[in-house]
Tab-separated table of C-alpha atoms in Angstrom:
chain	number	residue	atom	x	y	z
A	1	MET	CA	125.124	141.611	126.459
A	2	ASN	CA	127.662	139.582	128.239
A	3	SER	CA	125.101	138.422	130.930
A	4	LEU	CA	122.832	137.148	127.911
A	5	ILE	CA	125.919	135.221	126.365
A	6	ARG	CA	126.604	133.667	129.759
A	7	PHE	CA	123.029	132.694	130.541
A	8	ARG	CA	122.833	131.045	127.133
A	9	ALA	CA	126.009	129.025	127.645
A	10	VAL	CA	124.876	127.979	131.206
A	11	GLU	CA	121.643	126.927	129.444
A	12	VAL	CA	123.358	124.871	126.700
A	13	HIS	CA	125.737	123.180	129.297
A	14	ARG	CA	122.514	122.310	131.461
A	15	PHE	CA	120.864	120.863	128.321
A	16	ILE	CA	123.952	118.681	127.434
A	17	ALA	CA	124.235	117.541	130.807
A	18	SER	CA	120.509	116.451	130.973
A	19	ALA	CA	120.764	114.695	127.722
A	20	LEU	CA	123.739	112.522	128.777
A	21	LEU	CA	122.053	111.705	132.050
A	22	ILE	CA	119.056	110.595	130.133
A	23	LEU	CA	121.095	108.759	127.532
A	24	ALA	CA	123.110	106.978	130.238
A	25	ALA	CA	119.886	106.033	132.082
A	26	LEU	CA	118.352	104.526	128.838
A	27	LEU	CA	121.344	102.436	128.241
A	28	ALA	CA	121.745	101.162	131.711
A	29	VAL	CA	117.926	100.476	131.683
A	30	THR	CA	118.412	98.561	128.308
A	31	VAL	CA	121.407	96.652	129.700
A	32	MET	CA	119.687	95.673	132.765
A	33	ALA	CA	116.656	94.542	130.907
A	34	ARG	CA	118.445	92.057	128.727
A	35	ALA	CA	120.753	90.830	131.518
A	36	GLN	CA	118.421	90.351	134.504
A	37	THR	CA	117.209	86.944	135.118
A	38	ARG	CA	114.685	85.420	137.617
A	39	ILE	CA	115.947	83.312	140.169
A	40	LYS	CA	113.607	80.582	139.373
A	41	ASP	CA	114.897	80.255	136.050
A	42	VAL	CA	118.566	79.377	137.046
A	43	ALA	CA	117.862	77.928	140.561
A	44	THR	CA	115.647	75.454	142.483
A	45	VAL	CA	114.199	75.591	145.893
A	46	GLY	CA	115.786	73.189	148.133
A	47	GLY	CA	113.448	70.276	149.095
A	48	ALA	CA	111.267	70.976	146.260
A	49	ARG	CA	112.483	68.309	143.644
A	50	ASP	CA	111.271	65.286	141.747
A	51	ASN	CA	111.490	61.722	142.885
A	52	GLN	CA	112.105	58.694	140.766
A	53	LEU	CA	109.639	55.719	140.635
A	54	ILE	CA	110.304	52.499	139.157
A	55	GLY	CA	108.398	49.234	138.753
A	56	TYR	CA	108.780	45.521	137.334
A	57	GLY	CA	105.480	44.305	135.325
A	58	LEU	CA	103.988	42.689	132.359
A	59	VAL	CA	102.849	43.973	128.874
A	60	ALA	CA	100.198	41.575	127.409
A	61	GLY	CA	98.481	41.307	123.833
A	62	LEU	CA	101.517	41.268	121.645
A	63	ASP	CA	100.315	39.018	119.107
A	64	GLY	CA	103.286	36.641	119.017
A	65	GLN	CA	105.726	39.343	119.279
A	66	GLY	CA	106.498	38.608	123.190
A	67	ASP	CA	109.547	37.355	124.970
A	68	SER	CA	110.822	33.854	123.970
A	69	ASP	CA	112.527	33.455	127.492
A	70	LYS	CA	111.286	30.311	129.267
A	71	GLN	CA	112.143	31.131	132.776
A	72	PHE	CA	111.761	34.875	133.602
A	73	THR	CA	108.713	35.598	131.742
A	74	GLN	CA	106.880	32.415	132.822
A	75	GLN	CA	107.554	32.589	136.378
A	76	THR	CA	106.504	36.292	136.415
A	77	ILE	CA	103.131	35.206	134.621
A	78	ALA	CA	102.698	32.395	137.302
A	79	ASN	CA	103.176	34.818	140.003
A	80	MET	CA	100.601	37.253	138.682
A	81	ALA	CA	98.054	34.554	138.175
A	82	ARG	CA	98.693	33.270	141.967
A	83	ARG	CA	97.422	36.845	143.012
A	84	PHE	CA	93.984	36.031	141.678
A	85	GLY	CA	94.175	32.539	143.238
A	86	ILE	CA	95.097	30.666	139.974
A	87	ILE	CA	97.894	27.957	140.828
A	88	ILE	CA	99.663	26.753	137.631
A	89	PRO	CA	103.045	25.341	137.012
A	90	ALA	CA	105.253	28.270	135.211
A	91	THR	CA	106.313	25.554	132.716
A	92	ASP	CA	102.775	25.070	131.476
A	93	ILE	CA	102.445	28.819	130.407
A	94	THR	CA	102.880	29.880	126.925
A	95	ASN	CA	104.353	33.325	126.968
A	96	LYS	CA	104.680	34.445	123.309
A	97	ASN	CA	102.057	37.122	123.653
A	98	VAL	CA	103.603	38.761	126.757
A	99	ALA	CA	106.811	40.543	127.597
A	100	ILE	CA	108.346	41.553	130.948
A	101	VAL	CA	109.136	45.335	131.192
A	102	MET	CA	110.597	47.739	133.405
A	103	VAL	CA	108.317	50.855	134.370
A	104	THR	CA	109.652	54.319	135.422
A	105	ALA	CA	108.132	57.658	136.207
A	106	ASN	CA	108.972	60.997	137.824
A	107	ILE	CA	106.796	62.201	140.557
A	108	PRO	CA	107.046	65.905	141.010
A	109	PRO	CA	107.039	67.581	144.497
A	110	PHE	CA	103.695	68.565	146.269
A	111	THR	CA	101.823	65.845	144.090
A	112	GLN	CA	98.539	64.917	145.654
A	113	GLN	CA	96.781	61.620	145.864
A	114	GLY	CA	95.011	60.872	142.773
A	115	THR	CA	97.240	62.889	140.453
A	116	ARG	CA	98.149	61.145	136.961
A	117	LEU	CA	101.658	60.454	135.764
A	118	ASN	CA	103.111	59.619	132.455
A	119	VAL	CA	105.269	56.497	132.670
A	120	THR	CA	107.863	55.002	130.388
A	121	VAL	CA	107.770	51.209	129.537
A	122	ALA	CA	110.949	49.379	128.131
A	123	SER	CA	111.260	45.663	127.389
A	124	LEU	CA	113.588	43.873	129.720
A	125	ALA	CA	114.037	40.515	127.777
A	126	ASP	CA	113.955	39.820	123.980
A	127	ALA	CA	110.490	40.809	122.917
A	128	LYS	CA	110.339	41.883	119.330
A	129	SER	CA	107.853	44.624	119.791
A	130	LEU	CA	105.347	46.201	122.318
A	131	GLN	CA	103.123	47.272	119.616
A	132	GLY	CA	99.388	46.859	120.685
A	133	GLY	CA	100.384	45.700	124.157
A	134	VAL	CA	98.694	46.601	127.461
A	135	LEU	CA	100.639	47.319	130.725
A	136	LEU	CA	99.105	45.294	133.430
A	137	GLN	CA	98.597	46.936	136.712
A	138	THR	CA	102.312	47.661	138.069
A	139	PRO	CA	103.356	48.935	141.690
A	140	LEU	CA	105.916	51.932	141.223
A	141	VAL	CA	108.403	52.254	144.400
A	142	ALA	CA	110.802	55.071	145.263
A	143	GLY	CA	114.240	54.492	146.628
A	144	ASP	CA	112.955	53.614	150.130
A	145	GLY	CA	111.012	50.468	148.717
A	146	GLN	CA	107.472	52.124	149.409
A	147	VAL	CA	105.030	52.099	146.672
A	148	TYR	CA	103.922	55.864	145.816
A	149	ALA	CA	102.070	55.065	142.483
A	150	VAL	CA	100.340	52.268	140.245
A	151	ALA	CA	100.635	52.257	136.587
A	152	GLN	CA	98.430	50.380	133.853
A	153	GLY	CA	97.255	51.326	130.459
A	154	SER	CA	97.881	50.894	126.673
A	155	VAL	CA	101.380	51.333	125.414
A	156	PHE	CA	102.051	54.105	122.889
A	157	LEU	CA	105.068	53.534	120.905
A	158	GLY	CA	105.241	56.278	118.344
A	159	GLY	CA	106.363	53.803	115.711
A	160	PHE	CA	105.468	50.489	114.170
A	161	ASP	CA	107.277	47.154	113.064
A	162	ALA	CA	105.757	45.324	109.969
A	163	GLY	CA	106.849	42.885	107.478
A	164	THR	CA	107.931	39.279	107.353
A	165	GLY	CA	111.672	39.799	107.989
A	166	GLY	CA	114.205	37.003	107.578
A	167	ALA	CA	115.812	35.695	104.370
A	168	GLY	CA	113.806	36.396	101.203
A	169	GLY	CA	111.388	38.695	103.103
A	170	SER	CA	111.120	42.386	104.002
A	171	SER	CA	110.312	44.435	107.065
A	172	ILE	CA	109.903	47.917	107.695
A	173	GLN	CA	110.513	49.681	111.198
A	174	LYS	CA	109.800	53.111	112.479
A	175	ASN	CA	111.587	54.223	115.649
A	176	HIS	CA	112.069	51.857	118.658
A	177	THR	CA	109.361	49.424	119.163
A	178	THR	CA	110.647	47.827	122.311
A	179	SER	CA	109.819	50.819	124.573
A	180	GLY	CA	106.923	53.300	124.665
A	181	VAL	CA	104.862	55.571	127.049
A	182	VAL	CA	101.687	55.296	128.895
A	183	THR	CA	99.976	58.666	128.801
A	184	ASP	CA	98.595	59.520	132.397
A	185	GLY	CA	99.171	55.773	133.009
A	186	ALA	CA	100.142	56.084	136.645
A	187	ILE	CA	97.848	57.207	139.506
A	188	VAL	CA	99.538	58.713	142.741
A	189	GLU	CA	98.540	56.679	145.627
A	190	GLN	CA	100.745	58.234	148.305
A	191	GLU	CA	102.193	61.688	148.815
A	192	ILE	CA	105.886	62.184	148.987
A	193	PRO	CA	106.653	64.383	152.170
A	194	THR	CA	108.191	67.641	151.116
A	195	CYS	CA	109.933	70.203	153.668
A	196	LEU	CA	110.770	73.632	152.573
A	197	PHE	CA	111.549	75.530	155.592
A	198	SER	CA	113.985	73.587	157.843
A	199	LYS	CA	114.502	75.519	161.068
A	200	GLY	CA	113.404	78.733	159.464
A	201	VAL	CA	115.751	78.609	156.675
A	202	LEU	CA	114.913	78.246	152.910
A	203	GLU	CA	117.792	77.097	150.655
A	204	ILE	CA	117.956	78.327	147.045
A	205	ASN	CA	120.396	75.996	144.911
A	206	LEU	CA	121.872	77.171	141.554
A	207	ARG	CA	121.708	74.581	138.968
A	208	GLN	CA	125.205	75.756	137.645
A	209	GLY	CA	127.561	76.572	140.780
A	210	ASP	CA	129.340	79.764	140.599
A	211	PHE	CA	130.828	81.963	143.384
A	212	THR	CA	129.823	85.144	141.614
A	213	SER	CA	126.481	84.149	140.759
A	214	ALA	CA	125.821	82.968	144.427
A	215	VAL	CA	126.875	86.399	145.704
A	216	ARG	CA	124.956	88.234	143.135
A	217	MET	CA	121.815	86.149	143.917
A	218	ALA	CA	122.117	86.821	147.690
A	219	ASN	CA	122.654	90.522	147.156
A	220	ALA	CA	119.388	90.652	144.866
A	221	ILE	CA	117.271	89.114	147.509
A	222	ASN	CA	118.786	91.618	150.253
A	223	ASP	CA	118.234	94.487	148.043
A	224	GLN	CA	114.710	93.677	146.500
A	225	ILE	CA	113.091	91.874	149.574
A	226	GLY	CA	115.311	92.287	152.715
A	227	HIS	CA	118.475	91.581	154.358
A	228	ILE	CA	117.697	87.882	154.849
A	229	ALA	CA	119.946	86.093	152.432
A	230	ASP	CA	123.582	84.700	152.779
A	231	ALA	CA	125.719	82.876	150.098
A	232	ILE	CA	127.188	79.887	151.829
A	233	SER	CA	128.673	78.086	148.767
A	234	PRO	CA	128.842	78.385	145.044
A	235	THR	CA	125.510	76.569	144.547
A	236	THR	CA	123.449	77.396	147.804
A	237	VAL	CA	121.985	80.798	149.147
A	238	GLN	CA	120.254	80.454	152.569
A	239	VAL	CA	117.339	82.578	153.183
A	240	PHE	CA	116.123	83.217	156.868
A	241	VAL	CA	112.616	83.311	156.838
A	242	PRO	CA	110.988	86.186	158.619
A	243	PRO	CA	108.729	84.991	161.692
A	244	ASP	CA	105.511	86.375	160.021
A	245	MET	CA	106.050	84.521	156.858
A	246	ARG	CA	106.556	80.955	158.411
A	247	ALA	CA	102.925	80.301	158.743
A	248	PRO	CA	101.541	77.656	156.270
A	249	GLU	CA	99.382	80.218	154.722
A	250	LYS	CA	102.184	82.527	154.103
A	251	GLN	CA	104.952	79.969	152.849
A	252	MET	CA	103.700	79.910	149.154
A	253	GLU	CA	103.670	83.840	148.850
A	254	PHE	CA	107.205	84.027	150.413
A	255	VAL	CA	108.732	81.368	147.958
A	256	ALA	CA	106.933	83.154	145.155
A	257	ARG	CA	108.656	86.511	145.962
A	258	ILE	CA	112.127	84.908	146.318
A	259	GLU	CA	111.706	83.139	142.961
A	260	ASN	CA	110.706	86.377	140.963
A	261	ALA	CA	113.739	88.308	142.426
A	262	GLU	CA	116.012	89.214	139.593
A	263	PHE	CA	119.682	89.267	139.291
A	264	VAL	CA	122.412	88.900	136.737
A	265	PRO	CA	124.020	85.575	136.786
A	266	ASP	CA	127.694	85.214	135.918
A	267	MET	CA	128.827	83.047	132.981
A	268	PRO	CA	132.229	81.774	132.697
A	269	ALA	CA	133.717	81.931	129.278
A	270	ARG	CA	133.225	78.393	127.768
A	271	ILE	CA	133.478	76.760	124.442
A	272	VAL	CA	131.572	73.167	124.330
A	273	ILE	CA	132.686	70.878	121.311
A	274	ASN	CA	130.756	67.640	120.392
A	275	GLU	CA	133.145	65.914	118.137
A	276	ARG	CA	130.418	63.134	117.302
A	277	THR	CA	128.038	65.622	115.939
A	278	GLY	CA	130.526	68.275	114.885
A	279	THR	CA	128.764	71.005	117.026
A	280	ILE	CA	130.575	73.976	118.468
A	281	VAL	CA	128.865	76.164	121.030
A	282	ALA	CA	130.492	79.329	122.698
A	283	ASN	CA	129.138	81.835	124.902
A	284	ALA	CA	129.337	85.724	124.892
A	285	ASN	CA	132.340	85.717	127.210
A	286	ILE	CA	135.121	84.114	125.156
A	287	GLN	CA	138.116	86.004	124.108
A	288	ILE	CA	141.060	85.345	121.870
A	289	ALA	CA	144.494	87.101	122.243
A	290	LYS	CA	146.531	87.914	119.257
A	291	VAL	CA	147.608	85.067	117.549
A	292	ALA	CA	148.813	83.504	114.009
A	293	VAL	CA	147.141	80.684	112.736
A	294	ALA	CA	147.805	78.471	109.444
A	295	PHE	CA	146.085	75.283	108.557
A	296	GLY	CA	145.705	72.976	105.641
A	297	ASN	CA	144.571	69.578	104.434
A	298	LEU	CA	146.997	66.745	103.767
A	299	THR	CA	145.636	63.902	101.505
A	300	VAL	CA	147.108	60.610	100.910
A	301	ALA	CA	145.653	58.367	98.149
A	302	ILE	CA	146.911	54.808	97.516
A	303	THR	CA	145.775	53.152	94.309
A	304	ASN	CA	146.477	49.456	93.624
A	305	THR	CA	145.883	47.961	90.201
A	306	GLN	CA	146.582	44.573	88.820
A	307	SER	CA	148.055	43.787	85.253
A	308	VAL	CA	148.996	40.520	83.641
A	309	SER	CA	152.562	40.184	82.041
A	310	GLN	CA	152.193	37.876	78.991
A	311	PRO	CA	155.429	36.625	77.410
A	312	ASN	CA	155.586	36.089	73.699
A	313	SER	CA	154.832	32.933	71.933
A	314	PHE	CA	157.343	29.985	72.148
A	315	THR	CA	159.477	31.647	74.656
A	316	GLY	CA	158.807	29.544	77.516
A	317	ASN	CA	157.766	26.040	78.761
A	318	GLY	CA	154.008	26.472	79.194
A	319	ASN	CA	153.723	27.209	82.709
A	320	THR	CA	151.004	29.186	83.863
A	321	ILE	CA	150.624	31.240	87.051
A	322	ASN	CA	147.074	32.332	88.110
A	323	SER	CA	146.703	34.637	91.229
A	324	GLY	CA	143.020	33.664	91.851
A	325	ASN	CA	141.861	31.085	94.510
A	326	THR	CA	140.028	28.843	92.014
A	327	GLY	CA	141.022	27.441	88.484
A	328	THR	CA	143.435	24.896	87.060
A	329	PHE	CA	147.011	25.381	86.307
A	330	THR	CA	148.698	23.323	83.860
A	331	ASN	CA	152.143	22.796	82.288
A	332	THR	CA	153.644	20.411	80.000
A	333	ASN	CA	154.732	18.124	82.704
A	334	THR	CA	150.979	17.221	83.389
A	335	ASN	CA	151.253	18.395	87.094
A	336	THR	CA	147.791	19.956	87.798
A	337	GLY	CA	146.199	21.553	91.003
A	338	SER	CA	143.588	23.964	92.025
A	339	GLY	CA	144.904	27.356	93.658
A	340	ARG	CA	148.578	26.422	93.444
A	341	ILE	CA	151.462	27.412	91.331
A	342	ASN	CA	152.382	24.484	89.068
A	343	GLN	CA	156.063	24.834	88.020
A	344	GLY	CA	157.741	22.578	85.215
A	345	ASN	CA	161.339	23.407	84.285
A	346	ALA	CA	162.784	26.500	86.268
A	347	ASP	CA	163.905	27.974	82.963
A	348	GLY	CA	161.564	29.932	80.565
A	349	ALA	CA	159.158	32.723	80.709
A	350	HIS	CA	155.957	32.707	82.734
A	351	THR	CA	152.453	34.443	82.541
A	352	GLN	CA	152.337	36.459	85.794
A	353	VAL	CA	149.837	38.964	87.468
A	354	VAL	CA	151.618	42.073	88.555
A	355	ASP	CA	150.567	44.562	91.201
A	356	ASN	CA	151.132	48.129	90.325
A	357	THR	CA	150.735	50.586	93.547
A	358	THR	CA	150.608	54.401	93.056
A	359	THR	CA	150.854	56.851	95.979
A	360	ASN	CA	149.677	60.235	95.588
A	361	VAL	CA	150.022	63.097	98.157
A	362	GLN	CA	148.423	66.447	98.024
A	363	GLU	CA	149.048	69.186	100.625
A	364	GLU	CA	146.828	72.272	100.470
A	365	LYS	CA	148.793	75.472	100.575
A	366	ARG	CA	147.402	78.164	102.756
A	367	ALA	CA	149.060	81.269	103.986
A	368	ILE	CA	149.445	81.945	107.741
A	369	VAL	CA	146.403	84.206	109.101
A	370	VAL	CA	147.074	86.843	112.181
A	371	PHE	CA	144.099	87.347	114.406
A	372	ASN	CA	144.300	90.624	116.421
A	373	ASP	CA	142.637	90.658	119.883
A	374	MET	CA	139.137	89.565	119.713
A	375	PRO	CA	137.048	90.823	122.745
A	376	THR	CA	133.782	89.635	121.599
A	377	VAL	CA	132.310	86.413	120.488
A	378	GLU	CA	131.154	88.098	117.371
A	379	ASP	CA	134.665	89.018	116.512
A	380	VAL	CA	135.805	85.416	117.081
A	381	ALA	CA	132.947	84.108	114.977
A	382	PHE	CA	133.848	86.331	112.026
A	383	ALA	CA	137.442	85.793	112.284
A	384	LEU	CA	137.175	82.034	112.065
A	385	ASN	CA	134.544	82.033	109.392
A	386	SER	CA	136.905	84.206	107.364
A	387	MET	CA	139.451	81.160	107.267
A	388	GLY	CA	136.840	79.032	105.431
A	389	ALA	CA	137.288	76.115	107.774
A	390	THR	CA	134.866	73.323	108.358
A	391	PRO	CA	133.541	72.730	111.928
A	392	ARG	CA	135.707	69.854	112.449
A	393	GLU	CA	138.581	71.791	111.234
A	394	LEU	CA	137.586	74.599	113.821
A	395	MET	CA	137.609	71.981	116.666
A	396	SER	CA	141.304	71.411	115.779
A	397	ILE	CA	142.088	75.218	115.498
A	398	LEU	CA	140.389	76.008	118.809
A	399	GLN	CA	142.258	73.373	120.631
A	400	SER	CA	145.616	74.423	119.291
A	401	ILE	CA	144.684	78.146	120.222
A	402	LYS	CA	143.977	77.006	123.676
A	403	ASP	CA	147.142	75.186	123.853
A	404	ALA	CA	149.159	78.335	122.625
A	405	GLY	CA	147.593	80.147	125.748
A	406	ALA	CA	145.539	82.522	123.400
A	407	LEU	CA	142.044	81.390	124.042
A	408	ASN	CA	140.686	82.854	127.254
A	409	ALA	CA	138.035	80.256	127.849
A	410	GLU	CA	137.286	77.022	129.208
A	411	LEU	CA	137.300	74.367	126.405
A	412	VAL	CA	134.760	71.386	126.949
A	413	LEU	CA	135.107	68.338	124.980
A	414	GLU	CA	132.133	65.874	124.515
């Protein structure tokens, strides 16, 4: 009998231990599944970056909405006409249907010849609108001065400008009409050289530098691919490419494996406040220590009213005082004037305009609120919402809590 009891006790202990292990494993898997992030989502491969292109060109066909400038626009038109063998003085050109513009675009890495890009067009002078305009062929250059693409096509504004405008007229405008987009308007004419493996090393750059994140990313690569990564700075992890993966046909496969390795990036506690829009954004790591907060509104209202003090009849000498800027003031001495005080005898009663100023001060009374330790962002949000404060009031409260040393987070003001 005792042996049976001991056997059952052992079985119960084994069952409990197994259940606890399974529960712990499930919790760990759940946490890891939520926290794991691919390297490609938070970092970029060194050397594989966009390049900016810019060009100077003309938009034609603006139906009288073009530049009124008589120097730059006319000279630009004359220069373009000269390319086609037409020599004409710049001063003889009418430019009301033409606008000079700047053309910009981004060219991604590994872009091949013939690839089309979207370009942005923006008026450079005083054109009223680019509506209905066509961008004429414009070379796009990079920072090295070389032409990598050529842009041309109809300008799409996403808005309109209509109406007569001016005094007595009306006009309607939707969105900005002096800038637009030429969809697939640029054709790549020259590839930009890209080098990923420099001396057998591939660099991975974090978009937001952090010591902990860089170390975790290097450890993730070492655990999931091989011991080939070292964190050399808060933003850069160097990956030493194995010799068998340096061949051109193996490079893309190796980079793809690196990009899809998963790790848990670290996030510093941070609260971002945008005072212009009244927006407050906080991440999950903020904490507030025990603190007491009291806030209230102070409103001061000043009202100014005017009243006329009129004396009884036959009590004065007929003098009149008017506080306005127009009108005629008369008295018994026949002195008249416009906008002045005309005074007869010094004695006697006068009609006067009296200013009455009233000042009203209202201060809202609220009790002091004590916040206990709040270790999670949910606790912080619940406590601040319970105060009934507006977003702009919360900005001042958070800044004061930070100054008091109770906010364990970085406060970023924009």
